[in-house]
Structures are given as structure tokens and as C-alpha cells.
Amino acid sequence: MDDNENRSYHRPIWDDNGRVYFKIPFHPKEKNHVAVCLKPPDKVIPVIFIPGVMGSNLKNQSSEVWQFSASSLRKWPLASPEKRKFLLDPKTTTVDDSGAIFNDDVDGKKFPSRRERGWGSAFYKSYGEALDRLQYLLSDDDILTENHFREAQLQTARQRFTGVRIGDEPAEQMLTKEEAAHGHRFLFPLHVFGYNWLQSCADSAALLGTFIRSVLGQYYYRLAVNKVILVTHSMGGLVARHYSENMNGRENILGMVHGVMPDLGSPAAYRRMKTGERGITGMIIGDSAEKLMPVLAQSPGPLQLLPGSAYGTGWLKIESSGTRLSLPVEDPYQDIYLNKTAWWRLCEQGLLLGNTDSEWTAFAHRIENPVKIFIEELNGKYHPQTWLFYGASADNPSDAFLTWKERIPPYVKEAQRVRKDSGEPLALSPLRTHELISAETPGDGTVPVTAIRTSSSSIRGVLATDVDHEGAYAADPVDRSRSVYSDLSDALVFTVRSVVKIVQQVPPP
């Protein structure tokens, strides 16, 4: 009898507790039948995704505040500055984990449900499909099992990625067959840490520590190592690094993968305060200083995205008749953020609403602590297993520096001439006679290349790629002709590969 005819293969079945069992039909002993149980990896290394600013759903005591739903989004386009300030208050908002989830039940019983793993806290438009694709790429081990039941042998994503070089990256960043095989020894349940991005990143970092301990507790008997891997987007990278390096959290983290992290801060944070947000996002969150400044001024988190001292000097330029300035000269906090009189100052007291004197005092204290302390204490600190990718395309013009240029419209100039001739000069605020111009330098549309630090003994791998800031983890490539795979972004390939590189520290189970 052919050995294959007397042999059967059996797929693993997961019970409610994440354990594996097999259903094997009875065969008479004299048949000498061989039942092959295809044992899957069962040791777990949790992966936690940390969204960026505006990437977590928020609510207050009465309703949704920030979520990708009709009931949430329709309140914003016509909202007054007063209503925006009231709703987007870091003191009254909390994380809302009731958001939509892509393919909620697809993981079966192998892991807790995606709802239980926090996926509902992520802003669906930004992360819904991206999280689903990332989880699939990290857990497609079923392909290896199913290869026993078909002639054509398929490869997992991790196997496909071996020996593949992305752009002109160093050859040592490529994945080897041995590294991919080691990665297949573990399971990688993807969790999401939603946080209140309006509050201080330091407060969010403290909550991240609690979240990590909770995740590790869910898998205590299944853990390959008592640590997690963090995958971050934008502001999420700052939260993760603060927990790791300033709150003694490093011992709980195996490694980190950062996407488009504003390491040194970004002048775009200044631009939002002075002119509002651009595009469709601006229509929702606020497209003018009048709408957005009252919100940002009371919110430590967005303020912590401002350029710190390490960003350097001269990123804000003033060009007008008789004036040429390049700021900051030395200290961005004193020269720009806490400046109360210059028209190009960060915060305009008159727009803060309510008791503007007390609002300004609160804002100034906020800049000193927690904003300045958070930014400066984090500078140059990284987990020793850090991997990062960033946007470096000229197709996504970014704000390496900003310039206030005097541009008075012709009709205003004519009005000024007429009023001057009549003896009643027309005085205009410099904010009405100057336009804030972006440098349109390479980046991701928000974070310029100049905001990225790529050299450190703790940074193990770096990828400069073509991504826009919000869609940094989008599954589809921005330009299919320039990506390694036509159906998968280089950023996601790098992310999955980095996770596999990080787990090489863990011994085989």
C-alpha cells in the first residue's frame, strides 16, 4: 500500500481558550494508519498598533465626538469655534472603542475578537482596511497548513519577502529565509491602543503601560516572551518612545516600528494654529485659525508636535517691507510659542474665547509644562530595537520651513491709496497683508524629511519611501510602478519585515 494512501493530514482546530486540538477519525489498528496532526505555532508575541493624532475615536458623556460615522462627522462642518472648543476638550473626552471594524470575525478563535483587541478605537477611515491587511500579513501561517492538501505550493507573505530589497536600502535590511522561518514559529495577534490625542502624550504613555500589561495578561500561558512589539503611526511613535525611554517601559517591549513619526516636531503644527487645517480634514476639524486655534491651544497633545530645539533655527521666516527675520534665533518656546505681542506669534489671545486673560495664562503654562518638558526630554531617545519608515517624496510637499510673505491684494492696495488720499489711512493687521507659504520640500505632506532623525545606534533599519502622512499604512502602494509589489505598499512590506527582524531575539519555542 502506498504510504500516502495510508496517511491522513488533519488541520488544527482552535478552542475558546486559544488552545489547539484535532479531530481524528477511527482507523483499525491492523491498518497501521498514520494520522499527521499539522501543529501550528501556538506561542504568542502580541503586536500593538498605536494610531496618530486624530487616529483614535473620542466621545464625551453624552455622544460621539470624533468617529468615522455620519452622526459624528455631520456636526463639524457648520460647528462654531465655541462648539469645537467645547467638544474637543481633553478634559471631557475619552476613548470610544465602539467604532467600525473591518472583517471583525475573520480570526476565528485563534485570538480574542478584534473588538476585544481594541480595533474599534481606531478611526476607521484611516486604519480600517490597513489593520486588517497587517494582521493577515502577520498571521497567514494557514497557507503552510493548506499546502499539505494541494499540489501547488503557495508562499506566505513573509516567505515572499525574503531576499527582496526595497529601493536602495542597505542589503543587510533584507529578510533571509532563516529569519522568515523563525518568524513562522510564533503567532502575532494585533491589538490597537486607542488614546485621547488631545491630552498630553505623557498621559497617554502612562495609559499605554497599563494597556501593555493587560495584553500580556491575556496570553500569559501562551507567551513566547513577556514582551510586546509596538507598531506606531505619527504621534503614536512619540507616545511609545516616552513610555519606553522615560517611564521605564523598555523591559516590556521587544522592539518598535515607527511610521512617519515627527521625531523633531514639524512646522505643520505651527501652520495649523495660524491658518487651520487644509483639505477635507480641514472642513471637519477646522479650516481657519478662528475655528482651530481655541481647540489646539487647550490641547497638549497637538502642541507637542511643534518643532523642538533639536529641529534647529530659522524654520519660520518673515519677509515684508523693511523686515527680514529668521526664527527661532535660538529658543522656539520664547521666540515663537510664548511670544505674546509679535503678529507672527503662535497663539493669538483674542481667539481663545471666554476669559482670554486666563486662557492665555493656561496656554503659557501648558507650553512650559507639559509641552516643552515632553519634547525636550524625549529628544534623541529610542528603544534599542527601533525600525522606522518615513515619507521622502517631492510629490508630497511638506513644511521644512514656513515663510510669511507680504502679499497685499491689488484691491486692498487701491483701498489703502484712496483712504490715504482722503486723509483717513486704512490700517491693516499684518495677518491680513501676509500669506503663510509652505517650503514644499520632500516629505509625507505633513512631516518633512528634516523632521526625521535616521542615525542612532538604536535605529536598526530605515526606509525612505513614497507615502502620504494619513495613509502611511495604506495597503495599496502610492505608485504601483515604483513599488516592489503592485498590490502592497513598500511601507507595509517594511513593517512586516521589521517585526520578523525584531523576533529574531526570541529563542525557538
Coordinates of C-alpha atoms in Angstrom, one line a residue:
M1 CA 0.0 0.0 0.0
D2 CA 1.2 3.5 -0.9
D3 CA 2.3 5.3 2.3
N4 CA 0.3 8.4 1.1
E5 CA -2.8 6.3 0.9
N6 CA -2.3 5.1 4.5
R7 CA -1.6 8.6 5.8
S8 CA -4.0 11.4 6.5
Y9 CA -3.4 15.1 7.4
H10 CA -5.5 16.9 9.9
R11 CA -6.0 20.6 10.3
P12 CA -5.7 22.3 13.8
I13 CA -8.9 23.4 15.5
W14 CA -8.8 26.3 18.0
D15 CA -11.0 26.1 21.1
D16 CA -12.4 29.1 23.1
N17 CA -9.2 29.3 25.2
G18 CA -6.9 29.6 22.2
R19 CA -5.7 26.0 22.5
V20 CA -5.4 23.6 19.6
Y21 CA -7.0 20.2 19.2
F22 CA -7.5 17.7 16.4
K23 CA -10.5 15.6 15.2
I24 CA -9.1 12.2 14.0
P25 CA -11.5 9.6 12.7
F26 CA -11.1 6.0 14.0
H27 CA -9.0 3.5 12.0
P28 CA -8.5 -0.2 12.8
K29 CA -5.1 -0.9 14.4
E30 CA -4.2 -3.5 11.8
K31 CA -4.4 -0.9 9.1
N32 CA -1.3 0.9 10.5
H33 CA -2.9 4.2 9.5
V34 CA -0.7 7.3 10.2
A35 CA -2.6 10.4 11.2
V36 CA -0.5 13.5 10.8
C37 CA -1.6 16.4 13.0
L38 CA -0.4 19.7 11.5
K39 CA 0.6 21.6 14.6
P40 CA 0.5 25.4 14.1
P41 CA 2.6 27.9 16.0
D42 CA 1.0 28.4 19.4
K43 CA 3.4 30.7 21.2
V44 CA 2.3 34.4 21.1
I45 CA 4.1 37.7 20.7
P46 CA 1.5 40.4 20.8
V47 CA 1.8 43.4 18.4
I48 CA 0.2 46.6 19.4
F49 CA -0.7 49.3 16.9
I50 CA -0.7 52.9 18.2
P51 CA -2.5 55.4 15.9
G52 CA -1.5 59.0 15.2
V53 CA -3.1 62.3 16.0
M54 CA -6.9 62.3 15.2
G55 CA -6.5 58.5 14.7
S56 CA -8.4 57.3 17.8
N57 CA -12.2 57.7 18.3
L58 CA -13.3 60.0 21.1
K59 CA -16.6 60.5 23.0
N60 CA -17.9 62.6 25.9
Q61 CA -20.5 61.7 28.4
S62 CA -23.4 62.3 26.0
S63 CA -22.3 61.4 22.5
E64 CA -19.7 60.5 19.9
V65 CA -17.2 63.3 19.4
W66 CA -14.7 62.0 16.9
Q67 CA -15.5 58.9 14.9
F68 CA -15.9 57.9 11.3
S69 CA -19.7 57.9 11.4
A70 CA -22.4 60.1 10.0
S71 CA -23.6 61.1 13.4
S72 CA -20.1 62.2 14.3
L73 CA -18.9 63.9 11.1
R74 CA -22.0 65.8 10.3
K75 CA -21.7 68.0 13.4
W76 CA -18.4 69.5 12.3
P77 CA -18.7 71.5 9.0
L78 CA -21.1 74.1 10.5
A79 CA -19.8 74.0 14.1
S80 CA -18.9 77.3 15.6
P81 CA -15.5 77.9 17.3
E82 CA -17.2 77.8 20.6
K83 CA -18.8 74.4 19.9
R84 CA -15.5 73.0 18.6
K85 CA -13.7 74.1 21.7
F86 CA -16.4 72.6 23.9
L87 CA -16.5 69.2 22.1
L88 CA -12.8 68.8 21.6
D89 CA -11.8 69.3 25.2
P90 CA -9.1 67.0 26.5
K91 CA -10.6 67.1 30.0
T92 CA -14.1 65.9 29.0
T93 CA -13.3 63.4 26.2
T94 CA -12.3 59.8 26.4
V95 CA -11.5 57.0 24.0
D96 CA -14.5 55.5 22.2
D97 CA -14.0 51.8 21.2
S98 CA -17.3 51.3 19.6
G99 CA -16.2 52.2 16.0
A100 CA -16.5 50.1 12.9
I101 CA -14.1 47.1 12.4
F102 CA -13.1 45.6 9.1
N103 CA -13.6 41.8 8.9
D104 CA -14.4 41.6 12.6
D105 CA -14.8 37.8 12.8
V106 CA -12.1 36.6 10.4
D107 CA -9.6 35.5 13.0
G108 CA -11.8 32.8 14.5
K109 CA -10.9 31.5 17.9
K110 CA -7.1 31.8 17.4
F111 CA -7.1 35.2 19.1
P112 CA -9.7 37.2 21.1
S113 CA -12.1 39.1 18.8
R114 CA -10.9 42.2 17.1
R115 CA -13.4 44.2 19.2
E116 CA -11.8 42.8 22.4
R117 CA -8.3 43.6 20.9
G118 CA -9.3 47.3 20.7
W119 CA -9.8 47.7 16.9
G120 CA -13.0 49.7 17.5
S121 CA -10.9 52.5 19.0
A122 CA -9.1 53.3 15.7
F123 CA -10.5 55.9 13.3
Y124 CA -12.0 53.6 10.6
K125 CA -11.2 55.8 7.5
S126 CA -7.5 55.9 8.4
Y127 CA -7.0 52.4 9.7
G128 CA -9.9 50.0 9.0
E129 CA -8.5 48.1 6.0
A130 CA -4.9 48.7 6.9
L131 CA -5.2 46.9 10.2
D132 CA -6.9 44.0 8.5
R133 CA -4.1 43.7 5.9
L134 CA -1.4 44.0 8.6
Q135 CA -3.0 41.2 10.7
Y136 CA -3.2 39.0 7.6
L137 CA 0.4 39.5 6.7
L138 CA 1.5 38.6 10.2
S139 CA -0.7 35.5 10.5
D140 CA -1.0 33.8 7.1
D141 CA 0.5 30.6 8.5
D142 CA -2.6 28.7 7.4
I143 CA -1.0 28.8 3.9
L144 CA 1.6 26.4 5.1
T145 CA -1.0 24.1 6.6
E146 CA -3.1 24.1 3.4
N147 CA 0.0 23.2 1.3
H148 CA -0.5 19.6 2.6
F149 CA -3.8 19.4 0.7
R150 CA -2.8 20.8 -2.7
E151 CA -0.3 20.2 -5.4
A152 CA 0.6 23.8 -6.0
Q153 CA 2.7 25.0 -3.0
L154 CA 2.0 28.6 -2.0
Q155 CA 4.2 31.0 -0.1
T156 CA 3.3 33.2 2.9
A157 CA 3.9 36.9 2.7
R158 CA 7.0 36.5 5.0
Q159 CA 8.4 33.9 2.6
R160 CA 7.7 36.1 -0.4
F161 CA 9.6 39.0 1.3
T162 CA 12.9 37.0 1.7
G163 CA 15.8 38.4 -0.4
V164 CA 13.7 41.3 -1.5
R165 CA 15.3 44.7 -1.5
I166 CA 13.2 47.9 -1.2
G167 CA 14.7 50.7 -3.2
D168 CA 18.3 51.4 -2.4
E169 CA 18.2 50.3 1.2
P170 CA 21.2 48.5 2.7
A171 CA 21.4 44.8 1.8
E172 CA 21.6 43.8 5.4
Q173 CA 18.0 45.0 5.9
M174 CA 16.7 42.3 3.6
L175 CA 15.0 39.3 5.1
T176 CA 16.7 35.9 5.0
K177 CA 14.9 32.5 4.6
E178 CA 16.2 31.6 8.1
E179 CA 14.7 34.7 9.6
A180 CA 11.3 34.2 7.9
A181 CA 11.3 30.6 9.1
H182 CA 11.9 31.7 12.6
G183 CA 9.1 34.2 12.4
H184 CA 6.7 31.4 11.5
R185 CA 7.3 29.8 14.9
F186 CA 5.1 32.5 16.6
L187 CA 1.7 34.0 16.4
F188 CA 1.2 37.7 16.2
P189 CA -2.2 38.9 17.4
L190 CA -2.6 42.6 16.5
H191 CA -4.1 44.8 19.2
V192 CA -4.9 48.6 19.0
F193 CA -4.1 51.1 21.7
G194 CA -6.6 54.0 21.2
Y195 CA -5.8 57.1 23.2
N196 CA -7.0 60.6 23.7
W197 CA -4.8 62.5 21.3
L198 CA -5.9 65.9 22.7
Q199 CA -4.3 65.2 26.1
S200 CA -0.5 65.1 26.8
C201 CA 1.4 62.3 25.2
A202 CA 2.9 61.7 28.6
D203 CA -0.5 60.9 30.0
S204 CA -1.2 58.6 27.0
A205 CA 2.1 56.9 27.6
A206 CA 1.1 56.1 31.2
L207 CA -2.1 54.5 29.9
L208 CA -0.1 52.6 27.3
G209 CA 1.8 50.9 30.1
T210 CA -1.4 49.8 31.7
F211 CA -2.7 48.5 28.3
I212 CA 0.5 46.5 27.6
R213 CA 0.3 44.8 31.0
S214 CA -3.4 43.9 30.2
V215 CA -2.5 42.5 26.8
L216 CA 0.3 40.4 28.2
G217 CA -2.1 39.1 30.9
Q218 CA -4.5 37.9 28.2
Y219 CA -1.8 35.5 26.8
Y220 CA 0.1 34.7 30.0
Y221 CA 0.3 30.9 29.4
R222 CA 0.8 31.3 25.6
L223 CA 3.5 33.9 25.6
A224 CA 6.8 33.2 23.8
V225 CA 8.3 36.1 25.7
N226 CA 6.8 38.5 28.2
K227 CA 7.1 41.5 25.9
V228 CA 5.2 43.1 23.0
I229 CA 6.1 44.7 19.7
L230 CA 4.8 48.3 19.1
V231 CA 3.9 49.5 15.6
T232 CA 3.2 53.2 15.6
H233 CA 1.9 55.9 13.3
S234 CA 2.9 59.6 13.7
M235 CA 2.2 60.9 17.2
G236 CA 1.8 57.3 18.3
G237 CA 5.6 57.0 18.0
L238 CA 6.2 59.8 20.5
V239 CA 3.8 58.1 23.0
A240 CA 5.6 54.8 22.6
R241 CA 9.0 56.2 22.9
H242 CA 8.1 58.2 26.0
Y243 CA 6.7 55.1 27.7
S244 CA 9.8 53.1 26.8
E245 CA 12.6 55.6 27.5
N246 CA 11.2 58.0 30.1
M247 CA 8.8 55.7 32.1
N248 CA 11.0 52.5 32.4
G249 CA 8.8 50.7 29.9
R250 CA 11.6 49.3 27.8
E251 CA 11.6 46.0 29.7
N252 CA 8.1 45.3 28.3
I253 CA 8.9 46.0 24.7
L254 CA 10.7 43.7 22.3
G255 CA 11.0 46.4 19.6
M256 CA 9.3 49.2 17.8
V257 CA 8.4 50.0 14.2
H258 CA 7.6 53.7 13.6
G259 CA 5.8 55.1 10.6
V260 CA 6.1 58.8 9.6
M261 CA 6.9 59.8 13.2
P262 CA 7.6 63.6 13.6
D263 CA 10.7 62.9 15.6
L264 CA 11.9 66.5 15.9
G265 CA 8.5 68.1 15.5
S266 CA 7.0 69.7 12.4
P267 CA 6.4 73.3 11.4
A268 CA 3.0 72.0 10.1
A269 CA 1.9 72.2 13.8
Y270 CA 2.5 75.9 13.7
R271 CA 0.7 76.3 10.4
R272 CA -2.4 74.6 11.7
M273 CA -2.6 77.0 14.6
K274 CA -2.2 80.1 12.4
T275 CA -4.3 79.1 9.3
G276 CA -6.3 75.9 10.2
E277 CA -6.1 72.5 8.6
R278 CA -6.1 72.0 4.8
G279 CA -8.2 69.9 2.6
I280 CA -11.1 67.7 3.5
T281 CA -9.7 67.2 7.0
G282 CA -9.8 71.0 7.5
M283 CA -13.5 71.1 6.5
I284 CA -14.1 68.8 9.5
I285 CA -11.6 69.7 12.2
G286 CA -11.3 73.4 11.3
D287 CA -10.1 75.3 8.2
S288 CA -9.1 78.6 9.9
A289 CA -7.3 79.9 13.0
E290 CA -10.7 81.1 14.4
K291 CA -12.0 77.6 14.3
L292 CA -8.9 75.6 15.2
M293 CA -6.8 77.7 17.5
P294 CA -9.1 77.6 20.5
V295 CA -9.0 73.8 20.3
L296 CA -5.3 73.4 19.8
A297 CA -4.4 75.9 22.5
Q298 CA -6.1 73.9 25.1
S299 CA -4.7 70.5 23.9
P300 CA -1.2 69.5 25.0
G301 CA -1.0 66.6 22.5
P302 CA -1.2 68.5 19.3
L303 CA 1.1 71.2 20.8
Q304 CA 3.7 68.5 21.5
L305 CA 4.1 68.1 17.7
L306 CA 5.7 71.6 17.4
P307 CA 9.4 71.7 16.4
G308 CA 11.6 71.4 19.5
S309 CA 15.1 72.8 20.0
A310 CA 16.6 69.9 18.1
Y311 CA 14.7 70.8 14.9
G312 CA 17.1 73.8 14.6
T313 CA 16.7 77.5 14.0
G314 CA 15.3 79.6 11.2
W315 CA 12.3 77.5 10.2
L316 CA 9.9 80.5 10.4
K317 CA 10.8 83.3 8.1
I318 CA 9.2 86.8 7.9
E319 CA 9.5 88.7 4.7
S320 CA 7.8 92.0 4.4
S321 CA 8.7 95.6 3.6
G322 CA 11.5 96.6 5.9
T323 CA 11.5 93.3 7.8
R324 CA 13.6 90.2 7.3
L325 CA 13.5 87.7 10.2
S326 CA 14.5 84.0 10.5
L327 CA 13.1 82.4 13.6
P328 CA 13.7 81.0 16.1
V329 CA 17.0 82.6 16.7
E330 CA 17.7 80.2 19.5
D331 CA 14.8 79.1 21.6
P332 CA 11.5 78.3 19.8
Y333 CA 9.5 78.5 23.0
Q334 CA 10.5 82.0 23.9
D335 CA 10.9 83.3 20.4
I336 CA 7.6 82.0 18.9
Y337 CA 5.4 79.9 21.2
L338 CA 5.3 82.1 24.3
N339 CA 5.6 85.4 22.3
K340 CA 2.6 87.5 23.2
T341 CA 3.0 90.6 21.1
A342 CA 4.5 89.9 17.7
W343 CA 1.9 89.3 15.0
W344 CA 3.5 86.1 13.9
R345 CA 3.3 84.6 17.4
L346 CA 1.9 81.1 17.7
C347 CA -1.1 81.9 19.7
E348 CA -3.5 84.9 19.4
Q349 CA -5.0 85.6 22.8
G350 CA -8.1 87.3 21.2
L351 CA -9.1 84.0 19.5
L352 CA -9.0 81.9 22.7
L353 CA -12.7 82.6 23.6
G354 CA -14.1 83.1 27.1
N355 CA -11.9 84.8 29.6
T356 CA -8.9 85.4 27.3
D357 CA -6.6 86.5 30.0
S358 CA -7.0 83.3 32.0
E359 CA -7.0 81.3 28.7
W360 CA -3.6 82.8 27.8
T361 CA -2.2 82.1 31.2
A362 CA -3.3 78.5 31.0
F363 CA -1.8 78.2 27.5
A364 CA 1.5 79.7 28.6
H365 CA 1.7 77.2 31.5
R366 CA 0.8 74.4 29.1
I367 CA 3.7 75.3 26.8
E368 CA 6.2 75.3 29.7
N369 CA 4.8 72.0 31.1
P370 CA 3.9 69.5 29.7
V371 CA 4.7 70.6 26.1
K372 CA 8.3 71.8 26.4
I373 CA 9.3 69.2 29.0
F374 CA 7.9 66.3 26.9
I375 CA 9.6 67.4 23.7
E376 CA 13.0 68.1 25.2
E377 CA 13.2 65.1 27.5
L378 CA 12.4 62.8 24.6
N379 CA 15.0 64.2 22.2
G380 CA 17.4 61.5 21.0
K381 CA 15.9 58.6 23.0
Y382 CA 15.0 55.4 21.2
H383 CA 14.3 51.8 22.1
P384 CA 17.4 49.7 21.1
Q385 CA 15.4 47.8 18.6
T386 CA 13.9 50.6 16.5
W387 CA 12.9 50.4 12.9
L388 CA 11.3 53.3 11.0
F389 CA 10.0 54.4 7.7
Y390 CA 9.2 58.0 6.6
G391 CA 7.9 59.9 3.5
A392 CA 10.6 61.4 1.3
S393 CA 8.8 62.2 -1.9
A394 CA 8.6 65.6 -3.6
D395 CA 5.1 64.6 -4.7
N396 CA 4.0 65.2 -1.1
P397 CA 5.2 68.7 -0.5
S398 CA 5.9 69.4 3.2
D399 CA 6.8 72.2 5.5
A400 CA 10.5 72.0 6.2
F401 CA 10.2 75.8 6.8
L402 CA 7.4 78.4 6.5
T403 CA 7.5 81.9 5.2
W404 CA 5.2 84.8 6.0
K405 CA 5.3 86.9 2.8
E406 CA 3.7 90.3 2.3
R407 CA 1.1 89.9 -0.4
I408 CA -1.5 92.6 -0.4
P409 CA -4.2 92.1 -3.0
P410 CA -4.5 94.8 -5.6
Y411 CA -7.9 95.9 -4.5
V412 CA -6.7 96.3 -0.9
K413 CA -3.8 98.4 -2.1
E414 CA -6.2 100.6 -4.0
A415 CA -8.4 101.0 -1.0
Q416 CA -5.4 102.0 1.1
R417 CA -4.4 104.6 -1.5
V418 CA -7.9 106.1 -1.6
R419 CA -8.2 106.3 2.1
K420 CA -4.7 107.8 2.4
D421 CA -5.5 110.5 -0.1
S422 CA -8.7 111.3 1.8
G423 CA -6.7 111.7 5.0
E424 CA -8.1 108.6 6.6
P425 CA -5.4 105.9 6.3
L426 CA -6.6 102.3 6.3
A427 CA -4.6 100.3 8.8
L428 CA -4.5 96.5 8.2
S429 CA -3.3 93.8 10.5
P430 CA -0.2 92.1 9.2
L431 CA -2.1 88.8 9.3
R432 CA -4.3 90.3 6.5
T433 CA -1.4 91.5 4.5
H434 CA 0.8 88.4 4.7
E435 CA 0.4 84.9 3.4
L436 CA 2.0 81.8 5.1
I437 CA 3.9 80.0 2.4
S438 CA 5.0 76.4 2.6
A439 CA 8.5 75.5 1.6
E440 CA 7.0 72.5 -0.3
T441 CA 10.0 70.3 0.5
P442 CA 10.0 66.5 0.3
G443 CA 8.2 64.6 3.0
D444 CA 4.8 63.0 3.5
G445 CA 2.7 66.1 3.2
T446 CA 2.9 66.8 6.9
V447 CA 6.2 65.7 8.3
P448 CA 9.2 66.9 6.2
V449 CA 12.4 64.9 5.8
T450 CA 14.1 67.5 8.0
A451 CA 12.0 66.3 11.0
I452 CA 13.3 62.7 10.8
R453 CA 16.4 61.5 12.6
T454 CA 17.8 58.4 10.9
S455 CA 21.2 58.0 12.6
S456 CA 21.4 56.4 16.0
S457 CA 22.9 53.3 17.4
S458 CA 19.4 52.3 18.4
I459 CA 17.9 52.6 15.0
R460 CA 18.4 49.2 13.2
G461 CA 16.7 49.9 9.9
V462 CA 15.3 52.8 7.9
L463 CA 13.2 53.2 4.8
A464 CA 12.7 56.4 2.9
T465 CA 9.6 55.8 0.8
D466 CA 6.6 57.4 -1.0
V467 CA 3.8 57.7 1.5
D468 CA 1.4 60.5 2.5
H469 CA 1.0 61.1 6.2
E470 CA -2.5 60.0 6.9
G471 CA -2.3 57.0 4.6
A472 CA 1.1 55.8 5.7
Y473 CA -0.1 52.3 6.5
A474 CA -2.5 52.0 3.5
A475 CA -2.3 48.6 1.8
D476 CA -2.1 49.8 -1.8
P477 CA 1.1 51.5 -3.0
V478 CA 1.0 55.1 -3.9
D479 CA 2.8 54.4 -7.2
R480 CA 2.5 50.8 -8.3
S481 CA 5.2 51.2 -10.9
R482 CA 7.8 52.1 -8.3
S483 CA 6.8 49.6 -5.5
V484 CA 8.3 46.2 -5.0
Y485 CA 4.8 44.7 -5.2
S486 CA 1.9 46.1 -7.3
D487 CA -0.7 45.1 -4.7
L488 CA 1.2 46.1 -1.5
S489 CA 2.8 49.2 -0.3
D490 CA 6.6 49.2 0.5
A491 CA 5.7 50.6 3.9
L492 CA 3.7 47.6 4.9
V493 CA 6.4 45.2 3.5
F494 CA 8.9 47.1 5.6
T495 CA 6.7 46.9 8.7
V496 CA 6.1 43.2 8.5
R497 CA 9.7 42.5 7.7
S498 CA 10.8 44.7 10.7
V499 CA 8.5 42.7 13.0
V500 CA 10.2 39.5 11.8
K501 CA 13.6 41.0 12.3
I502 CA 12.7 42.0 15.9
V503 CA 11.6 38.5 16.9
Q504 CA 15.0 37.1 16.0
Q505 CA 15.9 37.9 19.6
V506 CA 13.4 35.3 20.9
P507 CA 14.7 31.7 21.1
P508 CA 12.7 29.0 19.3
P509 CA 9.8 27.7 21.5

